[in-house]
């Protein structure tokens, strides 16, 4: 058994920021992560991180309050408004903290942190490091974590990478640690603590066409879900307008922020032809731009009938090399085009999960001692549509808050003791599950089931939804869940058995797919990222509420909760 004061699961931006905060409060922390920290999906974020610094010449009147309003409006008024204002207010301090820790932000001519325009924002407020912002921020926090780890005299900061969490330990309604599998040995271990912070990222791999890393299977969300932490607003899935058509690698919104154009097969900037994007054009929010791109493709105006061109050529070689070097490399290596000379083929694809584990603005959940931050959590700052640049901000703001509140919970006693016999019982249950999977001889292949799941989610829960296709996908998911019970593994060894890991995670992907579809089917309206062709209007009277999914006796139950509208009344979005 490995013991610590607090266990942090996940080592992306939210997890590392939480761990640093715990150590700053002299709380011992063990960070458990499926991959090495700098391979966490935070590293893939490109365009930037929002904060009202007012460094841009057109941004001098910006403020946290205006940033909050843009975020609430972008959410189609489903975000909890006090939580949003907390994020936009505390975000400024987090940016300067990252700067002081050494994050190499791009600079203005007078040396301040540079900011660029992003969709749905009233001012240019997205701080950036060329087009590799997530990469530099993750490395900055990892450096800080290594510093704490090296300076520790009591193993106050320990990082366990390549450990796969199979279960959250809950005793008498309180979180007490996790069971994790050492990927390199195949052995299970108890990580016992007084509190647990969850920061496992998103679930994009439930879909087929996604910009998410292969590690984002959704299992991270389901482990606490199975132990009583509800999931909120999971039907709201963001489809990023510009993913590389060939393989869904992200092409940052920063490319449009720097002045890139979207063109159909007639070389038209078609966004001018749609009422909701005619004014903001490429700087309209992601939900609007993605829908109008898809409409062009469906109407036969896509290039080769399949994609849209992102044209950067007019920006010039110097600007592309200076501000978008990563995008250029992606386009050259994965699409065979150099954006200095040719447009980039792009299409919308799954990108982000607005919903997640249901926590309040202090990152606390219904389970005592369990906190969550980052994309796996739903503090409800994104509502039904996230603005670009707000996801990185959420990770560092609420990662810090999670560390603060978890340390306070620990110092207040951290609940009752958990008997060792109980921990050993949980460990044995997990060991029995692993053995059953390793010995399974069924004829179904989990990889094939995963592939079919992605196809049916793309079809039924994509940009445009309707009851017929969503119900068909839900029936398909139920069929796949039946078949999952008949899988067989090709490898029965314990050492680095990824056959086993993928098989375990597929159960989470399937359950999460059902939560997404059932929430989307029940919500009979169009709001933010959910657009239903059979219910094309927003319906505040009946659907101004959060969807809350609970796991009980092996089945999913849906309920609803209220939205905090204390700062701004809901009205129609205009851009």
XYZ file of C-alpha atoms in Angstrom:
575
model
C 0.000 0.000 0.000
C 1.192 3.506 -0.912
C -0.082 6.250 1.352
C -0.165 10.000 0.974
C -2.221 12.864 2.376
C -3.982 13.474 -0.940
C -4.035 11.473 -4.185
C -4.135 13.360 -7.500
C -5.197 11.314 -10.521
C -3.955 12.774 -13.809
C -0.894 14.899 -14.544
C -2.032 17.348 -17.181
C -2.345 21.039 -16.417
C -5.168 20.690 -13.882
C -3.574 17.763 -12.038
C -0.107 19.304 -11.831
C -1.463 22.689 -10.757
C -3.508 20.986 -8.032
C -0.472 19.009 -6.868
C 1.662 22.154 -6.668
C -0.988 23.895 -4.587
C -1.190 20.969 -2.169
C 2.560 21.078 -1.666
C 2.470 24.840 -1.145
C 0.110 24.109 1.738
C 2.550 21.497 3.086
C 0.258 18.635 2.173
C 1.882 15.436 0.956
C 0.677 14.392 -2.501
C 0.963 11.359 -4.765
C 0.243 12.030 -8.457
C -0.935 8.925 -10.313
C -0.973 9.144 -14.102
C -1.588 6.749 -16.972
C 1.122 8.367 -19.125
C 4.223 10.413 -18.448
C 3.074 13.932 -17.404
C 4.311 15.707 -20.534
C 2.365 13.228 -22.691
C -0.914 14.343 -21.115
C -3.403 15.741 -23.615
C -2.936 19.308 -22.320
C 0.216 19.284 -24.432
C -1.906 19.329 -27.599
C -3.597 22.682 -26.895
C -2.363 25.203 -29.420
C -3.933 28.615 -29.766
C -3.810 30.144 -26.293
C -5.285 30.902 -22.905
C -7.738 33.705 -22.190
C -7.363 36.480 -19.618
C -8.309 40.136 -19.620
C -4.752 41.503 -19.486
C -5.565 44.415 -21.836
C -2.191 44.106 -23.578
C -3.544 44.244 -27.136
C -4.037 47.716 -28.671
C -7.715 46.874 -29.235
C -8.118 45.365 -25.773
C -7.357 48.192 -23.377
C -10.960 48.384 -22.117
C -11.207 44.650 -21.480
C -12.074 43.376 -17.984
C -12.849 40.106 -16.129
C -16.521 41.110 -16.151
C -16.577 41.467 -19.953
C -14.653 38.208 -20.310
C -17.298 36.575 -18.099
C -20.126 37.999 -20.207
C -18.570 36.721 -23.444
C -18.182 33.278 -21.843
C -21.781 33.209 -20.596
C -23.116 34.360 -23.956
C -20.924 31.823 -25.748
C -22.285 29.089 -23.472
C -25.782 29.927 -24.757
C -26.553 30.909 -21.141
C -26.177 27.396 -19.721
C -22.977 28.200 -17.787
C -23.229 28.850 -14.045
C -22.494 32.546 -13.965
C -20.722 33.002 -10.616
C -18.383 30.150 -11.506
C -17.573 31.871 -14.798
C -16.799 35.179 -13.085
C -14.582 33.360 -10.593
C -12.613 31.853 -13.489
C -12.212 35.106 -15.416
C -11.270 37.079 -12.281
C -8.702 34.637 -10.905
C -7.410 33.844 -14.384
C -5.300 37.005 -14.599
C -3.249 36.016 -11.550
C -2.779 32.496 -12.920
C -1.356 33.865 -16.206
C 1.217 36.023 -14.417
C 2.041 33.092 -12.151
C 2.814 30.977 -15.220
C 4.888 33.813 -16.643
C 6.893 34.078 -13.414
C 7.419 30.325 -13.438
C 9.066 30.688 -16.849
C 6.352 30.074 -19.438
C 7.770 31.539 -22.696
C 4.717 33.473 -23.894
C 4.938 35.325 -27.198
C 5.532 39.046 -26.619
C 4.368 42.429 -27.802
C 6.967 44.874 -29.112
C 7.178 46.487 -25.657
C 7.721 43.107 -23.968
C 4.288 42.309 -22.542
C 2.440 39.015 -23.022
C 0.988 39.033 -26.554
C -2.734 38.451 -27.094
C -4.675 37.483 -30.229
C -8.385 37.436 -31.188
C -10.421 34.247 -30.672
C -14.005 33.410 -31.615
C -16.842 34.886 -29.564
C -14.572 37.281 -27.636
C -15.293 41.006 -27.535
C -11.578 41.840 -27.281
C -8.312 40.132 -28.282
C -7.574 38.425 -24.948
C -5.993 35.077 -25.838
C -2.419 34.911 -24.520
C -0.263 32.560 -26.565
C 3.113 30.987 -27.167
C 3.158 30.814 -30.975
C 0.802 27.876 -31.661
C 2.190 25.595 -28.934
C 0.633 27.118 -25.823
C -0.443 23.892 -24.150
C 2.974 22.402 -24.791
C 4.868 25.225 -23.071
C 2.433 25.535 -20.169
C 2.551 21.804 -19.438
C 6.328 21.790 -19.481
C 6.371 24.860 -17.228
C 4.186 23.163 -14.608
C 6.099 19.897 -14.901
C 9.339 21.776 -14.225
C 7.756 23.218 -11.092
C 6.588 19.765 -10.027
C 10.117 18.395 -10.491
C 11.458 21.266 -8.400
C 9.045 20.429 -5.575
C 9.845 16.736 -5.944
C 13.610 17.341 -5.812
C 13.327 19.710 -2.843
C 11.134 17.345 -0.869
C 12.621 15.864 2.298
C 9.597 13.700 3.196
C 8.548 12.493 -0.256
C 5.997 15.300 -0.173
C 5.616 15.183 -3.957
C 5.711 11.823 -5.703
C 4.751 11.204 -9.323
C 3.749 7.681 -10.340
C 3.611 7.643 -14.139
C 2.352 4.702 -16.181
C -0.032 3.687 -13.425
C -3.608 3.030 -14.580
C -6.409 3.705 -12.081
C -9.115 1.051 -12.080
C -11.254 2.171 -9.129
C -12.003 5.037 -6.784
C -12.156 3.914 -3.164
C -15.237 5.274 -1.396
C -15.951 4.355 2.221
C -19.038 5.600 4.056
C -19.597 8.271 1.413
C -16.021 9.612 1.470
C -13.200 9.234 -1.061
C -10.216 7.417 0.449
C -7.884 6.707 -2.441
C -7.692 4.622 -5.596
C -6.708 1.205 -6.856
C -4.153 1.456 -9.659
C -2.429 -1.010 -11.935
C 1.301 -0.651 -12.516
C 1.382 -0.911 -16.297
C 4.985 -2.114 -16.332
C 4.418 -5.018 -13.929
C 0.693 -5.663 -14.135
C 0.390 -5.587 -10.356
C -2.415 -3.774 -8.559
C -1.728 -1.393 -5.678
C -3.711 0.604 -3.140
C -3.063 4.362 -3.088
C -4.616 5.478 0.202
C -5.239 9.138 1.058
C -7.546 11.444 2.973
C -8.788 13.091 -0.222
C -8.693 12.573 -3.987
C -8.413 15.148 -6.776
C -9.520 13.927 -10.199
C -7.969 15.500 -13.321
C -8.087 12.854 -16.034
C -9.082 15.001 -19.024
C -11.760 14.548 -21.666
C -13.482 11.694 -23.456
C -13.145 12.494 -27.153
C -12.258 8.936 -28.165
C -15.865 7.908 -27.609
C -16.196 9.388 -31.107
C -14.427 8.246 -34.257
C -13.360 11.538 -35.807
C -11.721 13.506 -33.001
C -8.703 15.663 -32.286
C -8.265 13.953 -28.915
C -5.323 11.754 -27.987
C -5.885 8.002 -27.798
C -5.651 8.211 -23.998
C -8.953 10.173 -23.807
C -11.230 7.135 -23.717
C -13.703 8.429 -21.137
C -12.642 5.814 -18.588
C -11.349 8.598 -16.350
C -14.822 10.084 -16.092
C -16.500 6.748 -15.508
C -14.374 5.518 -12.586
C -15.853 8.141 -10.175
C -19.245 7.885 -11.927
C -19.479 4.222 -10.949
C -18.787 5.210 -7.312
C -21.493 7.845 -6.974
C -20.149 11.072 -8.530
C -22.780 12.279 -11.051
C -21.997 13.420 -14.602
C -23.448 16.724 -15.783
C -24.340 18.082 -19.261
C -22.583 15.292 -21.126
C -24.710 15.771 -24.254
C -22.811 18.973 -25.067
C -19.916 17.968 -27.286
C -17.776 20.564 -29.023
C -16.944 20.050 -32.679
C -13.910 22.143 -33.576
C -14.336 23.806 -36.977
C -10.801 23.241 -38.206
C -9.381 19.790 -37.798
C -7.094 18.498 -40.505
C -9.310 16.578 -42.912
C -6.833 13.755 -43.330
C -6.446 12.682 -39.697
C -8.282 15.181 -37.401
C -5.133 16.811 -36.045
C -6.137 20.165 -34.583
C -5.549 23.308 -36.641
C -5.742 26.039 -34.051
C -8.418 28.718 -33.947
C -5.401 31.003 -33.698
C -4.941 30.514 -37.449
C -8.262 32.294 -37.983
C -7.424 34.716 -35.181
C -4.346 35.754 -37.125
C -6.525 36.409 -40.174
C -7.052 33.056 -41.942
C -10.068 32.658 -44.266
C -12.467 29.728 -44.662
C -13.333 29.079 -48.329
C -15.755 26.724 -50.091
C -15.197 25.136 -53.503
C -16.208 28.403 -55.174
C -13.411 30.212 -53.276
C -16.107 32.119 -51.348
C -15.850 33.217 -47.712
C -19.216 31.559 -47.242
C -19.655 32.543 -43.575
C -20.911 35.893 -44.914
C -23.948 34.041 -46.294
C -25.238 32.941 -42.868
C -27.035 35.333 -40.530
C -25.296 34.078 -37.392
C -21.763 34.412 -38.804
C -22.119 37.245 -41.329
C -20.607 39.873 -39.037
C -18.031 37.970 -36.993
C -17.080 35.718 -39.934
C -14.174 33.403 -38.950
C -14.280 34.863 -35.415
C -17.803 33.597 -34.684
C -17.930 30.991 -31.873
C -16.979 27.437 -32.665
C -20.507 25.984 -32.613
C -21.695 28.471 -35.252
C -18.653 28.178 -37.537
C -18.663 24.367 -37.379
C -22.362 24.170 -38.274
C -22.021 26.534 -41.222
C -18.986 24.654 -42.521
C -20.948 21.411 -42.334
C -23.888 23.051 -44.127
C -21.578 24.028 -46.988
C -20.267 20.483 -47.258
C -23.773 18.978 -47.153
C -24.914 21.450 -49.817
C -22.194 20.225 -52.173
C -19.986 23.274 -51.811
C -17.204 21.501 -49.960
C -13.874 21.039 -51.721
C -14.056 17.640 -53.422
C -17.407 17.424 -51.611
C -15.605 16.607 -48.347
C -13.875 19.541 -46.686
C -13.308 23.306 -46.499
C -10.141 25.245 -47.288
C -8.409 27.240 -44.559
C -6.431 29.827 -46.480
C -3.451 31.475 -44.761
C -1.504 32.477 -47.850
C -2.362 36.188 -47.575
C -0.794 36.293 -44.086
C 2.624 35.961 -45.660
C 5.560 33.683 -44.971
C 7.025 35.802 -42.153
C 3.829 35.807 -40.060
C 3.130 32.102 -40.618
C 6.660 31.155 -39.596
C 6.567 33.440 -36.569
C 3.093 32.717 -35.169
C 1.914 29.430 -36.698
C 5.013 27.233 -37.141
C 3.363 24.145 -35.648
C 0.331 24.428 -37.906
C 2.624 24.655 -40.925
C 4.438 21.480 -39.851
C 1.147 19.604 -39.300
C -0.107 20.662 -42.736
C 3.142 19.636 -44.451
C 3.525 16.288 -42.683
C -0.107 15.120 -42.522
C -1.778 16.782 -45.534
C 1.139 17.346 -47.890
C 0.494 21.078 -48.252
C 2.586 24.059 -47.198
C 0.158 26.763 -45.989
C 2.576 29.433 -47.198
C 1.681 28.361 -50.742
C -1.508 26.272 -50.480
C -4.765 26.249 -48.443
C -5.178 23.621 -45.715
C -7.981 21.016 -46.041
C -10.058 21.148 -42.827
C -13.388 19.832 -41.534
C -15.203 19.910 -38.178
C -14.499 17.089 -35.739
C -15.079 16.188 -32.101
C -12.792 18.237 -29.890
C -14.017 18.867 -26.340
C -16.453 17.655 -23.689
C -18.303 20.569 -22.087
C -19.853 18.268 -19.477
C -18.103 16.158 -16.877
C -18.062 15.172 -13.233
C -20.535 17.342 -11.350
C -18.640 19.689 -9.002
C -19.323 23.148 -7.582
C -17.219 26.278 -8.101
C -14.902 25.059 -5.314
C -14.402 21.784 -7.238
C -16.231 19.828 -4.517
C -18.500 16.898 -5.422
C -21.339 15.066 -3.673
C -18.764 12.524 -2.438
C -16.848 13.955 0.511
C -13.145 14.388 -0.084
C -13.514 14.028 -3.852
C -12.582 17.025 -5.988
C -12.299 17.373 -9.770
C -10.816 19.932 -12.156
C -10.099 20.326 -15.858
C -11.962 18.758 -18.761
C -13.087 15.710 -16.767
C -15.013 18.061 -14.462
C -18.096 20.173 -15.015
C -17.786 23.270 -12.822
C -20.162 24.548 -15.491
C -18.114 27.407 -16.895
C -18.662 26.368 -20.521
C -22.398 25.582 -20.550
C -23.420 24.257 -23.927
C -20.526 25.735 -25.920
C -16.981 26.552 -24.820
C -15.123 29.582 -26.133
C -11.654 28.878 -27.480
C -8.915 29.765 -24.978
C -11.075 29.067 -21.935
C -10.140 25.400 -21.518
C -6.511 26.057 -20.564
C -7.692 28.822 -18.258
C -10.109 26.447 -16.544
C -7.336 23.921 -15.874
C -5.009 26.282 -14.006
C -7.725 28.253 -12.194
C -9.698 25.293 -10.915
C -6.621 23.091 -10.519
C -5.346 25.590 -7.978
C -8.751 25.811 -6.301
C -8.947 22.013 -6.064
C -5.555 21.986 -4.350
C -6.657 24.687 -1.917
C -9.901 23.021 -0.923
C -8.451 19.528 -0.757
C -5.675 20.759 1.535
C -8.240 22.475 3.754
C -10.303 19.270 3.851
C -7.203 17.277 4.789
C -6.134 19.712 7.500
C -9.655 19.597 8.915
C -9.209 15.889 9.526
C -10.125 14.415 6.147
C -13.073 12.404 7.404
C -13.027 9.092 9.236
C -10.366 6.395 9.028
C -10.895 3.554 6.593
C -10.264 -0.003 7.872
C -7.404 -1.836 6.179
C -9.649 -4.868 5.799
C -11.966 -2.753 3.637
C -9.077 -1.600 1.434
C -7.884 -5.165 0.985
C -11.400 -6.262 0.077
C -11.587 -3.603 -2.657
C -8.145 -4.659 -3.899
C -9.268 -8.288 -4.141
C -12.405 -7.316 -6.064
C -10.276 -5.457 -8.602
C -7.817 -8.334 -8.843
C -10.697 -10.739 -9.530
C -11.969 -8.468 -12.321
C -8.529 -8.352 -13.933
C -8.186 -12.134 -13.785
C -11.646 -12.640 -15.322
C -10.709 -10.348 -18.207
C -7.326 -11.997 -18.742
C -8.986 -15.420 -18.830
C -11.887 -14.338 -21.064
C -12.194 -16.505 -24.177
C -15.111 -14.822 -25.923
C -15.217 -14.345 -29.691
C -15.772 -10.592 -29.716
C -12.839 -8.270 -30.393
C -12.798 -5.135 -28.234
C -10.962 -3.175 -30.913
C -13.721 -3.888 -33.441
C -16.369 -2.833 -30.907
C -14.472 0.390 -30.278
C -14.347 1.136 -33.996
C -18.098 0.568 -34.374
C -18.755 2.781 -31.353
C -16.859 5.669 -32.938
C -18.780 5.304 -36.200
C -22.188 5.273 -34.565
C -21.379 8.254 -32.297
C -20.168 10.254 -35.313
C -23.424 9.415 -37.055
C -25.916 9.857 -34.227
C -24.364 12.458 -31.941
C -22.579 14.689 -34.429
C -23.046 18.351 -35.349
C -26.643 17.878 -36.515
C -28.823 15.598 -34.426
C -32.364 14.261 -34.617
C -34.360 11.701 -32.648
C -34.266 9.050 -35.375
C -30.488 8.884 -35.749
C -29.795 9.336 -32.034
C -32.164 6.504 -31.119
C -30.563 4.310 -33.764
C -27.136 5.034 -32.253
C -28.438 4.352 -28.756
C -29.712 0.939 -29.879
C -26.321 0.273 -31.477
C -24.533 1.210 -28.242
C -26.767 -1.208 -26.309
C -25.878 -3.932 -28.826
C -22.178 -3.157 -28.421
C -22.522 -3.348 -24.639
C -24.026 -6.802 -25.001
C -21.157 -7.850 -27.241
C -18.641 -6.375 -24.796
C -19.705 -9.098 -22.371
C -18.407 -11.659 -24.873
C -14.938 -10.273 -25.615
C -11.792 -12.321 -25.524
C -8.247 -11.039 -24.982
C -5.340 -12.003 -27.181
C -2.774 -11.561 -24.434
C -2.980 -13.043 -20.934
C 0.302 -11.668 -19.578
C 0.490 -9.061 -16.835
C 3.475 -6.993 -18.026
C 2.584 -3.953 -20.173
C -0.586 -5.638 -21.389
C -2.293 -2.943 -23.448
C -4.773 -5.498 -24.725
C -6.054 -5.582 -21.147
C -5.983 -1.787 -20.702
C -7.973 -1.100 -23.877
C -10.505 -3.755 -22.912
C -11.041 -2.209 -19.469
C -11.407 1.288 -20.884
C -13.906 0.242 -23.534
C -16.526 -0.358 -20.835
C -16.182 3.300 -19.811
C -16.434 4.474 -23.421
C -19.639 2.491 -23.935
C -21.296 3.721 -20.737
C -20.300 7.299 -21.480
C -21.725 7.017 -25.000
C -25.060 5.992 -23.511
C -25.004 8.971 -21.127
C -24.275 11.347 -24.042
C -26.998 9.929 -26.265
C -29.684 9.720 -23.625
C -29.028 13.275 -22.494
C -29.129 14.498 -26.098
C -32.335 12.594 -26.901
C -34.121 13.907 -23.822
C -33.095 17.528 -24.426
C -35.668 18.567 -27.024
C -34.112 21.867 -28.074
C -31.097 23.337 -29.844
C -28.598 25.106 -27.626
C -24.913 25.797 -28.197
C -23.161 22.724 -29.524
C -26.331 20.608 -29.552
C -28.291 21.363 -32.734
C -31.381 19.241 -33.319
C -32.968 19.450 -36.747
C -36.267 18.284 -35.207
C -36.104 20.946 -32.454
C -34.129 23.784 -34.075
C -34.874 26.489 -31.478
C -33.564 27.138 -27.985
C -36.274 26.509 -25.381
C -35.479 28.390 -22.156
C -38.895 27.682 -20.672
C -38.413 23.930 -20.595
C -34.658 23.379 -20.954
C -32.822 26.076 -19.056
C -31.430 23.353 -16.784
C -28.468 21.045 -16.415
C -28.725 17.349 -17.228
C -27.431 15.204 -14.356
C -26.710 11.494 -14.909
C -26.316 9.039 -12.028
C -25.138 5.427 -11.943
C -27.279 3.177 -9.791
C -27.301 -0.621 -9.708
C -25.479 -0.791 -13.023
C -27.857 1.468 -14.926
C -27.946 5.153 -15.883
C -30.572 7.495 -14.441
C -31.120 11.070 -15.683
C -32.265 14.055 -13.656
C -31.887 17.827 -13.841
C -30.591 20.742 -11.786
C -30.934 24.521 -11.978
C -28.631 26.991 -13.756
C -27.098 30.006 -11.976
C -28.410 33.036 -13.882
C -27.596 35.567 -11.180
C -25.503 37.959 -13.320
C -27.037 38.124 -16.805
C -30.508 37.369 -18.138
C -30.623 34.940 -21.045
C -31.189 36.471 -24.459
C -30.639 35.561 -28.091
C -27.009 35.351 -29.159
C -25.907 37.850 -31.808
C -22.363 38.195 -33.134
